[in-house]
Coordinates of C-alpha atoms in Angstrom, one line a residue:
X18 CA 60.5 119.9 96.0
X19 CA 64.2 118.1 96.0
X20 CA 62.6 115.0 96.3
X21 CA 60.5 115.4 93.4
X22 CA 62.9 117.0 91.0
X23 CA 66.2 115.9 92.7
X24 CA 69.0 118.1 90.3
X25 CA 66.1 121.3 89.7
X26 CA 66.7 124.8 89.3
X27 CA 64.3 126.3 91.8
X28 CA 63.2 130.2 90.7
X29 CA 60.9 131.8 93.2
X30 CA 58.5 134.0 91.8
X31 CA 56.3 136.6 94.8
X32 CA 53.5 137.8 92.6
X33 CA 49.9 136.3 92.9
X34 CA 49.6 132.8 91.1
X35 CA 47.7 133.9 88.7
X36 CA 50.6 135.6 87.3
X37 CA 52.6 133.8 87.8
X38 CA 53.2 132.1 84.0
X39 CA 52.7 135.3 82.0
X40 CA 55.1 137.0 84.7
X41 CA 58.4 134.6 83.6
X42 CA 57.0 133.5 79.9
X43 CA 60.3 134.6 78.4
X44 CA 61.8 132.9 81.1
X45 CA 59.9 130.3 81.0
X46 CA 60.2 130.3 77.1
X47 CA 63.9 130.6 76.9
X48 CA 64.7 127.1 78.7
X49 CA 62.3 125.6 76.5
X50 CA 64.1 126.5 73.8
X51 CA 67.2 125.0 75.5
X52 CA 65.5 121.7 75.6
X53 CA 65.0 121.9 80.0
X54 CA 61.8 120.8 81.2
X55 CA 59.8 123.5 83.1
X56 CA 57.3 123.6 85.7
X57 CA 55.5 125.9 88.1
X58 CA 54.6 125.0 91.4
X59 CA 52.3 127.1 93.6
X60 CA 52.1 126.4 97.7
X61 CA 49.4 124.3 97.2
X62 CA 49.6 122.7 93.8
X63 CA 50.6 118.7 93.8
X64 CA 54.5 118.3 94.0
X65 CA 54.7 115.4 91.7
X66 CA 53.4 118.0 88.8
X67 CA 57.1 119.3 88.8
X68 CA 58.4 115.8 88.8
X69 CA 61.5 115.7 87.0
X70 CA 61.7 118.8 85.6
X71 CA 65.1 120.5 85.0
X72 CA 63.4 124.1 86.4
X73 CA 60.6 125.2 88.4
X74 CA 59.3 128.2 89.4
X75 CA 57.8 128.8 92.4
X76 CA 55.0 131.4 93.6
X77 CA 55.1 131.8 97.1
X78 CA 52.3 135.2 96.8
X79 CA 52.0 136.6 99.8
X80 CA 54.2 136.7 102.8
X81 CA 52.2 134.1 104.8
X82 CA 52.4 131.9 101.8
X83 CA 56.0 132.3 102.0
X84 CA 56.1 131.2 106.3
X85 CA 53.8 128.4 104.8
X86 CA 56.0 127.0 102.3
X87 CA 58.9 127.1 104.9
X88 CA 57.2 125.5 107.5
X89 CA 55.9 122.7 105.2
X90 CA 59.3 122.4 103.6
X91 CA 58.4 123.4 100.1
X92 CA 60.8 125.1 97.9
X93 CA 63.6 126.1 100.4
X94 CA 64.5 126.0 103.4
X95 CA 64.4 127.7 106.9
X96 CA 67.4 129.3 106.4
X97 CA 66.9 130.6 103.2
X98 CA 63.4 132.2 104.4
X99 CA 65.4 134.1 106.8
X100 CA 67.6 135.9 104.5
X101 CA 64.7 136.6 102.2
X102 CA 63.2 138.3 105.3
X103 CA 66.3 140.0 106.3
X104 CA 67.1 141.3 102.6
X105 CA 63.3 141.9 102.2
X106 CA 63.4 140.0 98.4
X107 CA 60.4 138.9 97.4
X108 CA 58.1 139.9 100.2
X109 CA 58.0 143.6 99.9
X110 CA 60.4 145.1 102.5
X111 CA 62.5 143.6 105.5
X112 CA 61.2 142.0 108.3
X113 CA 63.5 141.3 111.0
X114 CA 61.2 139.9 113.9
X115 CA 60.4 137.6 111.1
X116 CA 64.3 137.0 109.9
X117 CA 65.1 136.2 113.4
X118 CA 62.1 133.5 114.1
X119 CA 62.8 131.6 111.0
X120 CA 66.4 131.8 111.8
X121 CA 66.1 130.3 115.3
X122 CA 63.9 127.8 113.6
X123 CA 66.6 127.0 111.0
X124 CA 69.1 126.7 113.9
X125 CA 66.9 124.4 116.6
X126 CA 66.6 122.2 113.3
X127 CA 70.3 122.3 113.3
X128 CA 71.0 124.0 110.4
X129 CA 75.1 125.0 110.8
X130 CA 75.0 127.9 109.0
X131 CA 72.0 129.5 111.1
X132 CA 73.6 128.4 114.7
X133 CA 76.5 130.6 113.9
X134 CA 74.8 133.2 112.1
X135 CA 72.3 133.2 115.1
X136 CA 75.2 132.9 117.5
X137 CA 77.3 135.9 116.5
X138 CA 74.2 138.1 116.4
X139 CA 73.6 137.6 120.2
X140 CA 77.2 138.1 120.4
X141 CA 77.2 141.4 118.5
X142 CA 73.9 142.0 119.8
X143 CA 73.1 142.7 116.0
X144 CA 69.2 142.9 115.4
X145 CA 69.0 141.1 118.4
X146 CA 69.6 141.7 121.9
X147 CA 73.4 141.2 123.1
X148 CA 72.9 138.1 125.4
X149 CA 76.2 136.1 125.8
X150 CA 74.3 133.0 126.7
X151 CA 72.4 132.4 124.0
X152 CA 75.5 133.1 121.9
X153 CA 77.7 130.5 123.7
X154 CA 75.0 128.0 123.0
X155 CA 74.8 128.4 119.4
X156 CA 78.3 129.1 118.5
X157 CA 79.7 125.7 120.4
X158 CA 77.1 123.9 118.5
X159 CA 78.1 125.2 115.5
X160 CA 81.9 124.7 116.3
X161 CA 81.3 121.0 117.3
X162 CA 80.2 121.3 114.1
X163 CA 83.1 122.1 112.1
X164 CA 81.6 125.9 111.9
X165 CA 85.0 128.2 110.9
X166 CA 83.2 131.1 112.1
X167 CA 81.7 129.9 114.8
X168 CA 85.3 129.3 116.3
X169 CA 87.0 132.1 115.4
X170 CA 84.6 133.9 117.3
X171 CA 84.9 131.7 120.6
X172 CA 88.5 131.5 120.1
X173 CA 88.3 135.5 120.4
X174 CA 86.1 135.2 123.0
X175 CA 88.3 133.7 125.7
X176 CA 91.4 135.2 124.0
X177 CA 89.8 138.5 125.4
X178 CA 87.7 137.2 127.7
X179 CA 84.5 138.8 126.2
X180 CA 81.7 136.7 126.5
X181 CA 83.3 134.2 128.5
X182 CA 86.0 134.0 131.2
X183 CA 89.6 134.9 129.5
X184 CA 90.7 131.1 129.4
X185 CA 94.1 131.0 126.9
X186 CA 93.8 127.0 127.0
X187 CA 90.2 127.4 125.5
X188 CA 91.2 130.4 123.0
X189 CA 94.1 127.9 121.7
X190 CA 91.6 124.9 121.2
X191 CA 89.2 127.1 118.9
X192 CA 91.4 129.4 117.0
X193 CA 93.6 126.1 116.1
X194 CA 90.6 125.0 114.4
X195 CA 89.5 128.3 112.9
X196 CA 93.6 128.7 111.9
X197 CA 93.5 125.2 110.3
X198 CA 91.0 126.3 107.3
X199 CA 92.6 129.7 107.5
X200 CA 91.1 132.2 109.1
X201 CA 93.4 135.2 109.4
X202 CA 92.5 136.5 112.7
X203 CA 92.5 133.1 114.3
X204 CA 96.3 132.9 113.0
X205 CA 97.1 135.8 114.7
X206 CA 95.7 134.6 117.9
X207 CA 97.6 131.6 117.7
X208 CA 100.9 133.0 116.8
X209 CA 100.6 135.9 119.5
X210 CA 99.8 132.9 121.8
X211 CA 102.8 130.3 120.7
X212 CA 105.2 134.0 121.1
X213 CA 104.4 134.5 124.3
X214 CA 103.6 131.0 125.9
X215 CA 99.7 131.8 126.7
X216 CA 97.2 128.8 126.4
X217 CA 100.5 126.7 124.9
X218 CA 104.4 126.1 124.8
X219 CA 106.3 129.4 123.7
X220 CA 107.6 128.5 120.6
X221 CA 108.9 131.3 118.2
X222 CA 108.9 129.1 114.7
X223 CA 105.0 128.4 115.0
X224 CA 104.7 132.0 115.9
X225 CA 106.2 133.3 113.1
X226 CA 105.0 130.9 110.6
X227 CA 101.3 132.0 112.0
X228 CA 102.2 135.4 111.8
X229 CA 103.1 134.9 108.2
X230 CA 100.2 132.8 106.8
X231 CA 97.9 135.5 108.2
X232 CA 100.0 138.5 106.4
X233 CA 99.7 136.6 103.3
X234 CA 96.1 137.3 103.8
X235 CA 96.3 141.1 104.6
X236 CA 96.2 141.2 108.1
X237 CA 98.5 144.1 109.1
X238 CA 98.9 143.2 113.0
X239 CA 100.4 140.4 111.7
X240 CA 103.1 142.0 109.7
X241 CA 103.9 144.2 112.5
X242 CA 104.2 141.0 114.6
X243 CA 106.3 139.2 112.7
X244 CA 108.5 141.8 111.8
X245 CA 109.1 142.3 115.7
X246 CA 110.3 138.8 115.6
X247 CA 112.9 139.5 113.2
X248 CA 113.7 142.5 114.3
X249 CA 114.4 141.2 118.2
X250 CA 116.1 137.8 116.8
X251 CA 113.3 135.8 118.8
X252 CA 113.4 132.5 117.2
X253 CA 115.4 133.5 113.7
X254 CA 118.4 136.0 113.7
X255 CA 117.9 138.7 113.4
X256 CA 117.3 140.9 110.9
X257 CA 116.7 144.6 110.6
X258 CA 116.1 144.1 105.9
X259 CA 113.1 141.4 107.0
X260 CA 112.2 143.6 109.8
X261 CA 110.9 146.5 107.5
X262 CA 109.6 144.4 104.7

């Protein structure tokens, strides 16, 4: 479709194609009267009809129309399929044996977003079975990737050693780069690690200034943590007023 109409607005429409028009007229109607060009594209329709059009709307009918469309590469992509099955949007109801095949799909294509998603389901054993190695794989592919969830959740896992052998080297490596874009949880990893010297150097200034970014967030662990800092002069005097703030 993108390659047709590069900058389109893509509107999926479920109903039968023979509805399709009289279903989104108003729609359809409306961006007319904007001055966008609009087409309508059916699974099997020719792609270059919708060539250069500013919207087009999409029948993907039934179900299997919709595994079609994914498979060929029309209108979205594997991804995308597999949260319309999840949500159950569009094709009547939820269907997670489906969600999960066009998600694997998605992530064997390597699609970022669907190796981690796909990873912390195995890890979670959410909709899926809980099978550690299929989550290792996934999430380190997504975290090679630059995935922030992917790391948080392998920088948890060999902080606790859940999933994988408690390894504080390892948990440093991945919350670092979960930490760096922000992720609360991985800043309280690291500054627990930097306070007590686990994985890394004991040093009580990166502790605390982890500690603090991931309080500015909310995270209450944090708050307590830092405040213990303060409160036992480890690394700053100390000082009962910050303490309790």
């Amino acid at each position: 479709l993108k390659h047709y109409s590069p900058r389109a607005e893509v509107r999926l429409w479920s109903g039968p194609a023979s509805s399709l028009l009289a279903a989104v007229r108003a729609d359809i109607d409306a961006e007319i009267g904007r001055g966008r060009r609009v087409g309508a594209l059916l699974v099997d329709d020719d792609r270059a009809a919708i060539a250069g059009c500013d919207v087009v709307c999409v029948s993907l009918g039934r179900a299997s129309h919709l595994d079609e469309a994914a498979t060929r590469g029309v209108a979205m992509d594997r991804y995308n399929v597999a949260a319309i099955y999840f949500s159950g949007e569009l094709v009547g109801g939820a269907d997670q044996a489906r969600a999960v095949q066009w998600l694997t799909k998605a992530a064997e294509g390597k699609a970022v977003a669907a190796m981690s998603l796909l990873g912390t389901m195995y890890f979670e054993g959410a909709v899926v079975p809980k099978d550690f190695v299929a989550a290792n794989k996934w999430l380190k592919l997504a975290a090679d990737a630059d995935d922030t969830t992917a790391q948080a959740y392998l920088g948890r896992s060999y902080f606790y050693g859940t999933g994988n052998a408690q390894d504080y080297k390892k948990a440093f490596q991945f919350a670092s780069a979960a930490a760096k874009k922000g992720n609360d949880d991985s800043l309280l990893k690291l500054g627990w690690m930097y306070q007590y010297g686990k994985g890394v150097a004991t040093d009580y200034a990166k502790a605390l200034e982890c500690y603090r970014q991931s309080a500015a967030q909310g995270n209450v662990t944090a708050m307590g943590n830092a405040g213990s800092l303060y409160l036992d002069g480890l690394g700053v005097p100390k000082d009962l007023v910050e303490a309790l703030r």
